[in-house]
Amino acid sequence: MKTDQADYTPGSIVTITGSGWQPGETVTLTLVESPLIDTHGPFTVTADASGTISNSSFATDSHDLNVKFILTAVGSVSQAQTTFMDSQNGDVADLQRGHTNRAGRRGQ
């Protein structure tokens, strides 16, 4: 699973994509902020016939400036996690991106 950018300016739409899901699998996307200011989602998406997901339901807002987002996707078979930022200048030198899976199948 990944986002189309590692860092966003306030007001930007975040496009989330992933592959390796079960075709037709319902995947729930949740966003947790650090530091916690407010909440967003959850958003649900259904994997297409090739096991790919895509969602653009979330946009950052002015309250999200300099916030790190932890994005978790959970399906019936697997889950994945990644992070992204909303910062003013786009500096993500200390941002670590990746995903973790806690099931036998791989969701990205």
Short mmCIF file of C-alpha atoms in Angstrom, two decimals, residues 8-14 58-62 64 86:
data_model
loop_
_atom_site.label_atom_id
_atom_site.label_comp_id
_atom_site.label_asym_id
_atom_site.label_seq_id
_atom_site.Cartn_x
_atom_site.Cartn_y
_atom_site.Cartn_z
CA TYR A 8 1.25 16.91 1.25
CA THR A 9 0.44 20.57 1.66
CA PRO A 10 -2.81 21.40 3.49
CA GLY A 11 -5.83 20.98 1.22
CA SER A 12 -4.25 18.25 -0.94
CA ILE A 13 -6.13 15.12 -1.98
CA VAL A 14 -4.38 11.92 -0.90
CA PHE A 58 -9.27 11.95 2.04
CA ALA A 59 -7.85 15.46 1.75
CA THR A 60 -5.61 17.12 4.31
CA ASP A 61 -6.84 20.31 5.97
CA SER A 62 -5.28 23.30 7.73
CA ASP A 64 -3.17 18.77 9.70
CA ASP A 86 1.28 17.04 5.88
#
